[in-house]
Coordinates of C-alpha atoms in Angstrom, one line a residue:
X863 CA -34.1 22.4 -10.3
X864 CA -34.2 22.5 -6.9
X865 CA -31.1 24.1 -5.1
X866 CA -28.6 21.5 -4.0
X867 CA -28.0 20.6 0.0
X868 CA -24.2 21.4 -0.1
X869 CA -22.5 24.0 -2.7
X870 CA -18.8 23.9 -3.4
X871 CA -15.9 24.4 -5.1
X872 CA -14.5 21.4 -5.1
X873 CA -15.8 17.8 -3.8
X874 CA -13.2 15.5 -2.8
X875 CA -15.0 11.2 -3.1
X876 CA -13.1 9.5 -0.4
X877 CA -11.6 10.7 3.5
X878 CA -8.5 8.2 2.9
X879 CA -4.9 9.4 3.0
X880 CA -4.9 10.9 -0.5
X881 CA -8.6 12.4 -0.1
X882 CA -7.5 14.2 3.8
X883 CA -3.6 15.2 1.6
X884 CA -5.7 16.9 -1.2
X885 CA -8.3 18.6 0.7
X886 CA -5.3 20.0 3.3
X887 CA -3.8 21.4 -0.3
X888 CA -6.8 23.0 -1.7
X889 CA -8.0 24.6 1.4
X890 CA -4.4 25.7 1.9
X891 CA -4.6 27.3 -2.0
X892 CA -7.8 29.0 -0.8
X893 CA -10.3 26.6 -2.4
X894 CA -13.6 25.6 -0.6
X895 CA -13.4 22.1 -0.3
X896 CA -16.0 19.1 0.8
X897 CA -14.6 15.7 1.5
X898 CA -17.7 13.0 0.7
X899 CA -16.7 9.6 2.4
X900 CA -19.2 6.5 3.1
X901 CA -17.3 5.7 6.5
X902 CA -19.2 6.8 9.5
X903 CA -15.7 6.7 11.5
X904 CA -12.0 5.9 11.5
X905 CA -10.3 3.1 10.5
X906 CA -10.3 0.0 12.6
X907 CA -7.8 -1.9 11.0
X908 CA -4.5 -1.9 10.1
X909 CA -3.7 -0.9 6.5
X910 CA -0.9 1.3 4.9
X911 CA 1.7 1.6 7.2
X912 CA 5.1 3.0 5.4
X913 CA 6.3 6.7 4.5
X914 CA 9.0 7.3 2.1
X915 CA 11.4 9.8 1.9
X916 CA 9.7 12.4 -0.5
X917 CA 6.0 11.9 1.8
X918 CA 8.3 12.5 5.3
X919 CA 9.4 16.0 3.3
X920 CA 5.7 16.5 1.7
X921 CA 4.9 16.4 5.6
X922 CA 7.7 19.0 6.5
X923 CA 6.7 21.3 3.6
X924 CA 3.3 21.8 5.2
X925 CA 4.7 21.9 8.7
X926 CA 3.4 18.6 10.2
X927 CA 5.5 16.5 11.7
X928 CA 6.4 18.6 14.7
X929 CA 2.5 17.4 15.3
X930 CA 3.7 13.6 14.0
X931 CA 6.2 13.1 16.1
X932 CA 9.6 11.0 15.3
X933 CA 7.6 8.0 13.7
X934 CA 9.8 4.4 14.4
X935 CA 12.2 3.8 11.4
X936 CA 10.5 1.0 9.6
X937 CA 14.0 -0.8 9.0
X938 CA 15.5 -2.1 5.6
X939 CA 13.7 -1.8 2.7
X940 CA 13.9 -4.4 -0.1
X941 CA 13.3 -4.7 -3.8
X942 CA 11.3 -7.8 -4.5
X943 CA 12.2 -9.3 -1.4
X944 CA 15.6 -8.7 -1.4
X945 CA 17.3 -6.3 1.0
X946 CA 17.8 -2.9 -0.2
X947 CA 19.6 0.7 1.9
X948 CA 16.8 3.1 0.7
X949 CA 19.4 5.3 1.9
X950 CA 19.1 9.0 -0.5
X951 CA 19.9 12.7 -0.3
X952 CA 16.4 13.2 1.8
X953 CA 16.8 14.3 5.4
X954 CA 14.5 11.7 6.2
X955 CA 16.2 8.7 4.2
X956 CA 15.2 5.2 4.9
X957 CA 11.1 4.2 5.6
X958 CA 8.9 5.5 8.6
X959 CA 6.4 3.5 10.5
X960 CA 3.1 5.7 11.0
X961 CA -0.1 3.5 11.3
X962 CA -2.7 4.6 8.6
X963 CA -5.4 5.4 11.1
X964 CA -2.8 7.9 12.5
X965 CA -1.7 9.2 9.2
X966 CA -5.5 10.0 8.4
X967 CA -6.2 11.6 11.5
X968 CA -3.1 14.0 10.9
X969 CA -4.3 15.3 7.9
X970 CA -8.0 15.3 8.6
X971 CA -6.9 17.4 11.2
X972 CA -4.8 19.6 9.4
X973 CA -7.6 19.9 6.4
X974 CA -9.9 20.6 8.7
X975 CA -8.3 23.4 10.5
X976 CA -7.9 25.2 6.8
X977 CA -11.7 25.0 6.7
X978 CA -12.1 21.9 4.1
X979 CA -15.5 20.2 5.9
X980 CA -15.5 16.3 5.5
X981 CA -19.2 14.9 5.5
X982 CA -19.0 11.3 6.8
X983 CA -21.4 7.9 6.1
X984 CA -22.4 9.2 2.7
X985 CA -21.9 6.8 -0.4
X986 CA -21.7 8.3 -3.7
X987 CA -24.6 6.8 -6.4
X988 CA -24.6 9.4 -9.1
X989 CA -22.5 12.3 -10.9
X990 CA -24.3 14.7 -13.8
X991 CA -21.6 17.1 -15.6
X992 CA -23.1 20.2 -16.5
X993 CA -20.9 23.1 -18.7
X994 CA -19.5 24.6 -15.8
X995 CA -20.3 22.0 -12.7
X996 CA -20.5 18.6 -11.7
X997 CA -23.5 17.2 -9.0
X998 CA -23.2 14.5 -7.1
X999 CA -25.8 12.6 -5.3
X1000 CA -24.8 10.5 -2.1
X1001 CA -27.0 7.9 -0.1
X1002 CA -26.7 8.3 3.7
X1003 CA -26.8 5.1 6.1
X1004 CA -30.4 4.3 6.6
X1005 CA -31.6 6.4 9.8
X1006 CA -33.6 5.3 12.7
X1007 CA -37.0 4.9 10.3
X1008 CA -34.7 2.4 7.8
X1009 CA -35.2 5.1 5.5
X1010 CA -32.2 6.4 3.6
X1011 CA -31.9 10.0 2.9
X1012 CA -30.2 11.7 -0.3
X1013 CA -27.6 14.3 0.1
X1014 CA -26.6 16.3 -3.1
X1015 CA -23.8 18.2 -3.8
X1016 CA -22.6 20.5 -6.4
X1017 CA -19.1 21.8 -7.3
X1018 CA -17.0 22.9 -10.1
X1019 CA -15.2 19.9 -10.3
X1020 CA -14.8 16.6 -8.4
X1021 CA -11.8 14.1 -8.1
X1022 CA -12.3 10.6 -7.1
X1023 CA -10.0 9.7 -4.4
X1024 CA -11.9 6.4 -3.3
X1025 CA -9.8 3.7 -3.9
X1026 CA -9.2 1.0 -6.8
X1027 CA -12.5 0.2 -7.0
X1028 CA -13.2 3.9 -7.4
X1029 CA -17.1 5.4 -8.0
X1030 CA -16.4 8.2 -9.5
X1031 CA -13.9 6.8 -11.8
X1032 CA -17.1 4.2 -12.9
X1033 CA -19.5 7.1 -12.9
X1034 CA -17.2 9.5 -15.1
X1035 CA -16.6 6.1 -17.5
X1036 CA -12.7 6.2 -17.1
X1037 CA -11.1 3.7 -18.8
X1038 CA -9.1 1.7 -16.4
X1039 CA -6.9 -0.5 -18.3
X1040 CA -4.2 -3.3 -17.4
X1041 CA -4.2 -6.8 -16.4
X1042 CA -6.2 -8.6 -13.2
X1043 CA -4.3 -10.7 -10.3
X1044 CA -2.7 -14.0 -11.0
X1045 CA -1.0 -14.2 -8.0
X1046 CA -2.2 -12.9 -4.2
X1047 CA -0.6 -12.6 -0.7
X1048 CA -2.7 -13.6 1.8
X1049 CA -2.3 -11.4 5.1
X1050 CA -3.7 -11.4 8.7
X1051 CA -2.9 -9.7 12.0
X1052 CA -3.2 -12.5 14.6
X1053 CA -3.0 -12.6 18.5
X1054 CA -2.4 -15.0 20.6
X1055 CA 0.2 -17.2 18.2
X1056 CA 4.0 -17.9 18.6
X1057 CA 6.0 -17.9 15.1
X1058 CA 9.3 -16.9 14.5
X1059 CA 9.5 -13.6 12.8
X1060 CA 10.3 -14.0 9.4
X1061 CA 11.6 -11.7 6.6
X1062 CA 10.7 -12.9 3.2
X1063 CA 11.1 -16.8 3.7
X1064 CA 11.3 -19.0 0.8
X1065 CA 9.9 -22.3 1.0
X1066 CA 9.5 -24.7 -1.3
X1067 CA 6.2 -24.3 -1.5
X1068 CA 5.7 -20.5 -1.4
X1069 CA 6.5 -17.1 0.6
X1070 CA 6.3 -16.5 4.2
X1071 CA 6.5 -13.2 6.4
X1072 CA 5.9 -12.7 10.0
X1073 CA 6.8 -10.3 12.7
X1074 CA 5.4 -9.8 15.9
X1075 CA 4.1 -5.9 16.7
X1076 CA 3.2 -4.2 19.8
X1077 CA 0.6 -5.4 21.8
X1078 CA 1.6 -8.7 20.8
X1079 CA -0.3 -8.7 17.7
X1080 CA 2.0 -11.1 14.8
X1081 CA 1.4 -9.8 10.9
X1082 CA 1.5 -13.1 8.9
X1083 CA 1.6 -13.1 5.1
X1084 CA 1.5 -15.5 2.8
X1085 CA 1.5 -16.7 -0.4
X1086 CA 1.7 -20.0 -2.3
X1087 CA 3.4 -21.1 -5.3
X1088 CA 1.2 -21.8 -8.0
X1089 CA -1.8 -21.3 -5.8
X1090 CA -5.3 -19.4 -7.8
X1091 CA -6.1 -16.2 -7.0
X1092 CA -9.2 -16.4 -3.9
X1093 CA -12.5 -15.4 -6.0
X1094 CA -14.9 -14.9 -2.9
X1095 CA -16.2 -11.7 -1.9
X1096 CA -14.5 -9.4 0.9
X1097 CA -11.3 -11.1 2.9
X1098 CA -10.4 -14.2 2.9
X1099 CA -11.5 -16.4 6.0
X1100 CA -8.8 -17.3 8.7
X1101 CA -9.3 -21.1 8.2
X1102 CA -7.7 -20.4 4.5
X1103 CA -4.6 -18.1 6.2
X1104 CA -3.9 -21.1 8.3
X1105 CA -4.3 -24.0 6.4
X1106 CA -1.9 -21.8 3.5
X1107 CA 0.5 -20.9 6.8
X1108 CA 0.7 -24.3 7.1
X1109 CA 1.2 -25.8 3.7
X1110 CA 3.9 -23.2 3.8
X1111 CA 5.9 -23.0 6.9
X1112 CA 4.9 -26.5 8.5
X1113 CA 3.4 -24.2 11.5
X1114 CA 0.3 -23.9 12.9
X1115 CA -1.8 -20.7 13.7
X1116 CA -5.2 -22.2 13.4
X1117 CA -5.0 -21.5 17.4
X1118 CA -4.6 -17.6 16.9
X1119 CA -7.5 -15.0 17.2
X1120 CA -7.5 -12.9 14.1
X1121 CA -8.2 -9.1 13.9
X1122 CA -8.1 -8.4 10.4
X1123 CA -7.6 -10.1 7.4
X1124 CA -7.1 -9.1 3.8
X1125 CA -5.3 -9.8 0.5
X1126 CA -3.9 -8.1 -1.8
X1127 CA -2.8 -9.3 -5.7
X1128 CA -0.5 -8.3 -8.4
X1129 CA -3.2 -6.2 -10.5
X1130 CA -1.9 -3.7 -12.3
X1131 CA -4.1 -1.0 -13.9
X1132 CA -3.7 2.9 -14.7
X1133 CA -6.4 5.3 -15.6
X1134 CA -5.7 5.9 -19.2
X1135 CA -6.4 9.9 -18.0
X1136 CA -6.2 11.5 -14.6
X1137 CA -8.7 14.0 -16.1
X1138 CA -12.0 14.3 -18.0
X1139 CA -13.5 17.3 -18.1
X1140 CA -14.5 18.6 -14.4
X1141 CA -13.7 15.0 -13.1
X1142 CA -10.0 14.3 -12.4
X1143 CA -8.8 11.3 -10.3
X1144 CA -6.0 10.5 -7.2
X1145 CA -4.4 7.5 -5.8
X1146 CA -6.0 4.1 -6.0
X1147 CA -8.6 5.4 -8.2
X1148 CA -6.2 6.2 -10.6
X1149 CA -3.8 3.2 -10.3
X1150 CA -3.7 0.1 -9.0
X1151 CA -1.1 -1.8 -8.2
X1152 CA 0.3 -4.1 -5.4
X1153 CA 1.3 -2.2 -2.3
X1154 CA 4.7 -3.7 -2.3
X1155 CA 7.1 -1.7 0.3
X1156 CA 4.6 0.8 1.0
X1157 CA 4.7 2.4 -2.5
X1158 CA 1.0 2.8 -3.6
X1159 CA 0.5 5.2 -0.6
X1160 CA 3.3 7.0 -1.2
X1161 CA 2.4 7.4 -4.8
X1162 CA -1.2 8.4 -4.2
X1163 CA -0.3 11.3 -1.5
X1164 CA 2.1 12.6 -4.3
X1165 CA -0.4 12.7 -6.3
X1166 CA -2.2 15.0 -4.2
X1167 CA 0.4 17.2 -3.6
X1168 CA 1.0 17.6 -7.4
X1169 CA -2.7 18.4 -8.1
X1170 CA -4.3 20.3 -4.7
X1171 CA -2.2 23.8 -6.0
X1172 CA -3.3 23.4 -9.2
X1173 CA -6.7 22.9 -8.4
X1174 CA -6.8 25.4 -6.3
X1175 CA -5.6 28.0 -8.8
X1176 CA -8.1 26.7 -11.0
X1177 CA -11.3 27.6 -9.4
X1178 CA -9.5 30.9 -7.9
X1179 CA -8.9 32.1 -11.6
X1180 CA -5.5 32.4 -11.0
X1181 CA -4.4 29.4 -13.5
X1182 CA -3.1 30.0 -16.5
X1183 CA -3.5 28.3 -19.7
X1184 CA -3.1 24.5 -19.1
X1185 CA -2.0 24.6 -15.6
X1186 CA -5.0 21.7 -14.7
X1187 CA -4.2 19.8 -17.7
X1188 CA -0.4 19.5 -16.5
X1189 CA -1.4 17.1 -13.8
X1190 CA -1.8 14.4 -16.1
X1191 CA 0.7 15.1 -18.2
X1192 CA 2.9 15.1 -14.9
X1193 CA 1.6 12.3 -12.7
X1194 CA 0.6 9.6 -15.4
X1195 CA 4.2 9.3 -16.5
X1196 CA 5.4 9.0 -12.8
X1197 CA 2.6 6.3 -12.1
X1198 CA 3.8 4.4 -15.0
X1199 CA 7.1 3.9 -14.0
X1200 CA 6.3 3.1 -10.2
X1201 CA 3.5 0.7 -11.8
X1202 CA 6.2 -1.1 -13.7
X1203 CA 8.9 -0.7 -10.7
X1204 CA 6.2 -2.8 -8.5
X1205 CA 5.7 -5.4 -11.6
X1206 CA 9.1 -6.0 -11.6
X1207 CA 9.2 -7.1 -7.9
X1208 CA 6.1 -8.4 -7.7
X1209 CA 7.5 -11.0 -10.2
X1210 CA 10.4 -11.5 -8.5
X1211 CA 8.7 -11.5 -4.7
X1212 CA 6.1 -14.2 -5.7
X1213 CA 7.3 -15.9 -8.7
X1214 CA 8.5 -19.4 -8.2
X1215 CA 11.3 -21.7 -8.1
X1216 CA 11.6 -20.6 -11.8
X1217 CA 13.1 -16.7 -10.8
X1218 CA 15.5 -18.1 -8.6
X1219 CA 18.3 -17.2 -10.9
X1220 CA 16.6 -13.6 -11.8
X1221 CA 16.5 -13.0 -7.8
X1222 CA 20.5 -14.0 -7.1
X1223 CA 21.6 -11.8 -10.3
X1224 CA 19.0 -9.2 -8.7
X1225 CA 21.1 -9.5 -5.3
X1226 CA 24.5 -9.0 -7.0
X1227 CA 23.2 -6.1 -9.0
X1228 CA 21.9 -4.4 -5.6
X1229 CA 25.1 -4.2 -4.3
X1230 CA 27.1 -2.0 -7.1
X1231 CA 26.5 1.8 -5.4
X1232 CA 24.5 2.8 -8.6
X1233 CA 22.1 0.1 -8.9
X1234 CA 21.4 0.6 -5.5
X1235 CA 20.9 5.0 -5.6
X1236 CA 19.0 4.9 -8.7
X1237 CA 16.1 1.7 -7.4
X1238 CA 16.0 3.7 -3.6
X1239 CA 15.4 6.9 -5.3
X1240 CA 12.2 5.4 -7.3
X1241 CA 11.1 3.6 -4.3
X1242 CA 11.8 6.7 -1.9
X1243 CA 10.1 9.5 -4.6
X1244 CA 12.7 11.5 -4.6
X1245 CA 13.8 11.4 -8.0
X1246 CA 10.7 12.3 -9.4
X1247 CA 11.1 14.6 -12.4
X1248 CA 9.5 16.5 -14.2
X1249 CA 9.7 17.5 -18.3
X1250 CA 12.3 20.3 -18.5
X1251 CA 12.6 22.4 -21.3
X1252 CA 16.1 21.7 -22.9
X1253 CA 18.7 23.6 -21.8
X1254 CA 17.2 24.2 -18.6
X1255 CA 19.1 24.0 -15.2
X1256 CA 19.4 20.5 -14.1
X1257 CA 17.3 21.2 -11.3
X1258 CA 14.2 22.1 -13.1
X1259 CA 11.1 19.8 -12.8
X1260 CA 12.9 18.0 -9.4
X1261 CA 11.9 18.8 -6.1
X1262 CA 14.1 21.2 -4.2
X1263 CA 17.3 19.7 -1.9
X1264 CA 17.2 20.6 1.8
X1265 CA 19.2 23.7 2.3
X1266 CA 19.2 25.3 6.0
X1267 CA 19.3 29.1 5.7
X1268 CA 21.6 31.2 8.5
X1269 CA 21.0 34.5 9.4
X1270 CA 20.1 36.8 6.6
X1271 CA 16.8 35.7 5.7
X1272 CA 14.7 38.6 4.5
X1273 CA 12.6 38.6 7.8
X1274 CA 13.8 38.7 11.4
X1275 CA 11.2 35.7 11.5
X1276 CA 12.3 34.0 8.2
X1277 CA 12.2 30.4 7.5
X1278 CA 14.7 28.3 8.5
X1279 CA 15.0 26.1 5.5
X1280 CA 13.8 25.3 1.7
X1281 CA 11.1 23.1 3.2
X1282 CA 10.1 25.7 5.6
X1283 CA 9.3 28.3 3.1
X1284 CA 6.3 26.8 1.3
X1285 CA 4.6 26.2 4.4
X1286 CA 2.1 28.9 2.8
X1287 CA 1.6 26.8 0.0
X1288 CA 2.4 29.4 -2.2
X1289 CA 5.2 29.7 -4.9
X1290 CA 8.9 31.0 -3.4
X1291 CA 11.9 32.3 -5.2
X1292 CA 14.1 31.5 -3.1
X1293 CA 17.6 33.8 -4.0
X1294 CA 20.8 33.1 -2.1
X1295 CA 23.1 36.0 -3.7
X1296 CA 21.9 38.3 -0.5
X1297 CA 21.6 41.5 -2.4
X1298 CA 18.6 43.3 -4.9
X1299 CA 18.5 41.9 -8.4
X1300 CA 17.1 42.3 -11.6
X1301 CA 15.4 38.3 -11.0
X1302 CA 13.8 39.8 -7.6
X1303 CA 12.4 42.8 -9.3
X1304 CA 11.3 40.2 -11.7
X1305 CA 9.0 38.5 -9.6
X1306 CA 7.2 41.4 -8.4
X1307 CA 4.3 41.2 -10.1
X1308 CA 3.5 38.3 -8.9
X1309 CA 3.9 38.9 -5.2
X1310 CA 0.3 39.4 -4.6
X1311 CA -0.1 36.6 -2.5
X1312 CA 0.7 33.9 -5.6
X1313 CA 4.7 33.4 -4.9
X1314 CA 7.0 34.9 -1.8
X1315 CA 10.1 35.9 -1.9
X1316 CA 13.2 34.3 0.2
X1317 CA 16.4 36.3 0.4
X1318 CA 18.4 34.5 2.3
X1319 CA 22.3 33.0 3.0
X1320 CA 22.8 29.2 3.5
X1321 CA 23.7 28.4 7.1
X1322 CA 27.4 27.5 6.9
X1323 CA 28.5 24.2 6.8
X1324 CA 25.9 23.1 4.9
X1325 CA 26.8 21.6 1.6
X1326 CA 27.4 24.3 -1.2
X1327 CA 23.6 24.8 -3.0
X1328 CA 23.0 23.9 -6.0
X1329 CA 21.9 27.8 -7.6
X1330 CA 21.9 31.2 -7.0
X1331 CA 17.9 32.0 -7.6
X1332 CA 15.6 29.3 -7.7
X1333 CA 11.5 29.3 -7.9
X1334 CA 9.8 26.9 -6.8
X1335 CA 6.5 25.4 -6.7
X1336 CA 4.2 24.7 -3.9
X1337 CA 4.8 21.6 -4.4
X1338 CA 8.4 21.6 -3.6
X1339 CA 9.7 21.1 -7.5
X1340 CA 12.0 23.4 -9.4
X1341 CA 10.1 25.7 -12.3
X1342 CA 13.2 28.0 -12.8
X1343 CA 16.9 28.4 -11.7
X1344 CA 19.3 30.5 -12.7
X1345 CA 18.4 31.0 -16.2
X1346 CA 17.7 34.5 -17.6
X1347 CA 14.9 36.9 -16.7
X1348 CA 12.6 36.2 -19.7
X1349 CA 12.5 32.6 -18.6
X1350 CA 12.1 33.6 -15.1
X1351 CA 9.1 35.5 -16.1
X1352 CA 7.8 32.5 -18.9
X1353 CA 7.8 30.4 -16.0
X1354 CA 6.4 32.7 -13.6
X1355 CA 3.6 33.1 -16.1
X1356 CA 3.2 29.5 -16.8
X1357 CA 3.0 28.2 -13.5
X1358 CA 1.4 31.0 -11.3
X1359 CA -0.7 32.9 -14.1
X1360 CA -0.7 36.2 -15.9
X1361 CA 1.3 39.3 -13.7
X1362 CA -0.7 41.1 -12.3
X1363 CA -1.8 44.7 -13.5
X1364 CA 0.7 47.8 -11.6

């Protein structure tokens, strides 16, 4: 067999958000990475659009928003339609505005500066598993001849980032199951229209949505009671977003020019495994469900984070026993619940005159302080968590709370906060007690460039932290708190691999 064009660790299907968030992860674990997308450039449209809570800290944990900038708060959020404070225990509470286009050139960026190489206007046609590889075979865009070349790559394992109608997931014969669309929004960026903005509107006859952006471009959705699902390939035309606007709202925006039109349904499908074999899957190609507030983003770049460490390890030899395996068992439970979450409110967004009792007791409901925490903490992220062993501290398996250290950090040079220390991407213990002990000595065998070590003192003021010693994950979440140094070292092991030899 002849020797393959590209040779890799690990090949990344798909330069999306979630593809550019898992390459920046493995790259940052010390993986060699190649990121295969069929784009030949950026985005010209307008797509995703919304960060939550738990992606804004993701973003801090790898040091990248100093590069983002203060993104525009993207106002209230809602459940269903109905108005909802998404306001948590996050330092970046509430929803942040950052164009997809700009969110994928920040982390192509990023990825690329950690050496992960992105190969651009290649489609994916084939995948062959071998005992201890996986090759792929890509078709390049036709050249100047009209001939199309083959690229072929080969890696120890591959994850499918490419979107709900995912190759690699069709290649690798996952099964996909779950229900198609019976009801669709119709959407459309339009210039050169006047209409009222417009905040979930119910009419009679449907949904309307509109708000005028900068530029003077107006976002118009749409969607009408009772109306089939659009069976014609690509997005719909403009001639059937107006003539639905209309039906609608009474208004006319047949006049408007459009710049990008699109709809999206209330599908809802989950990979019934994130893994098989060498072959693991990410993001839309491992669940698809209506984009409602943002949340399929959100959900698909937490997928990465959960899975580029572990990865990483993986083809590093560094895992131990079932680390890989433990994405699945982690993420699939967490899709489900934000797969039923946007169910619920898909029901209740574009169901008809017949909800209209489920939607007022859904308003009261909103209002009592609990309701309210418990629905912004699923649609924020940041309640994620993760199986625990009993007993455990009540931390274990969430993600860490903001604490900002004072002086007293074990480096002149330390970080200045929880989120600051896994910058590295590695593991931290983190131990506030500011003095040697046995859980430090503990740990040592693992500091060989697997977990650091934060001694530090929380800067005063701040709210009273939660534990004494903590280690964390790169990916933010609790493994071990103030527990005993046999579980210290279980979960040291389990996590970060076998100590290594003194």
């Amino acid at each position: 067999m002849s020797a393959p064009d590209i040779d890799t660790q690990v090949l990344v299907v798909g330069a999306g958000p979630v593809g550019l968030m898992l390459a920046g992860e493995l790259a940052l674990g010390g993986a060699d990475v190649v990121v295969l997308e069929r784009r030949t450039g950026p985005l010209t449209e307008s797509r995703a659009s919304t960060l939550h809570a738990r992606t804004m800290e993701l973003l801090d944990q790898r040091g990248l928003l100093e590069e983002l900038g203060t993104p525009p708060a993207g106002g209230p959020g809602h459940f269903g339609g109905t108005r909802l404070d998404l306001t948590t225990d996050s330092p970046y509470s509430g929803q942040w505005k950052v164009p997809q286009v700009r969110t994928e050139e920040l982390l192509e960026g990023w990825a690329t500066r950690l050496g992960a190489r992105v190969v651009k206007g290649h489609r994916l046609t084939d995948l062959r598993t071998a005992p201890h590889t996986v090759e792929a075979t890509a078709e390049a865009e036709p050249g100047p001849g009209g001939a199309a070349s083959a690229l072929r790559v080969r890696a120890a394992y591959v994850v499918g980032c490419d979107g709900e109608s995912s190759t690699v997931r069709g290649l690798a014969g996952f099964a996909f199951p779950g229900r198609d669309a019976t009801r669709e929004l119709l959407r459309a960026d339009v210039a050169d229209v006047q209409v009222p903005d417009r905040r979930f509107e119910r009419h009679p006859g449907g949904l309307a949505i509109s708000a005028r952006g900068p530029g003077g471009v107006t976002r118009v959705m749409v969607h009408e009671y009772g109306a089939p699902v659009g069976r014609e390939p690509g997005p719909p035309s403009f001639a059937r977003v107006a003539d639905t606007w209309r039906r609608v709202t009474g208004d006319d925006i047949g006049g408007g020019a459009p710049l990008w039109l699109n709809s999206f349904g209330d599908a809802l499908r989950q990979a019934s495994q994130y893994r098989r074999g060498r072959i693991l899957l990410a993001g839309d190609a491992a669940h698809h469900q209506m984009p409602v507030g943002g949340q399929a983003l959100n959900l698909g770049l937490q997928d990465a984070a959960n899975l580029g460490w572990k990865l990483a390890a993986e083809v590093r030899g560094t895992a131990g026993p079932g680390l890989l395996d433990s994405y699945h068992a982690e993420r699939h439970p967490a899709g489900r619940r934000v797969l039923d979450n946007i169910a619920a409110q898909a029901l209740l967004l574009l169901g008809g005159s017949g909800t209209e009792q489920v939607r007022s007791l859904f308003g009261e409901l909103l209002r009592e302080p609990r309701v309210r925490a418990h629905l912004a903490g699923t649609i924020a992220g940041v309640d994620v968590r993760y199986a625990a062993e009993p007993g455990a501290h009540r931390l274990v398996g969430a993600r860490v709370p903001y604490l900002r250290f004072g002086t007293g950090t074990d480096t002149a040079e330390g970080p200045g906060s929880s989120f600051a220390a896994l910058r590295p991407g590695r593991g931290v213990l983190v131990d506030l007690g500011g003095r040697p002990t046995p859980v430090l000595a503990a740990v040592a065998p693992w500091r060989d460039g697997r977990v650091d070590v934060v001694a530090a003192t929380p800067e005063p003021g701040c709210a009273a932290p939660e534990f004494t010693s903590a280690l964390l994950r790169p990916d933010g979440h609790v493994a071990w708190a103030d527990g005993t140094v046999p579980e210290l070292e279980e979960a040291l092991r389990r996590w970060f691999g076998p100590a290594a030899r003194r």
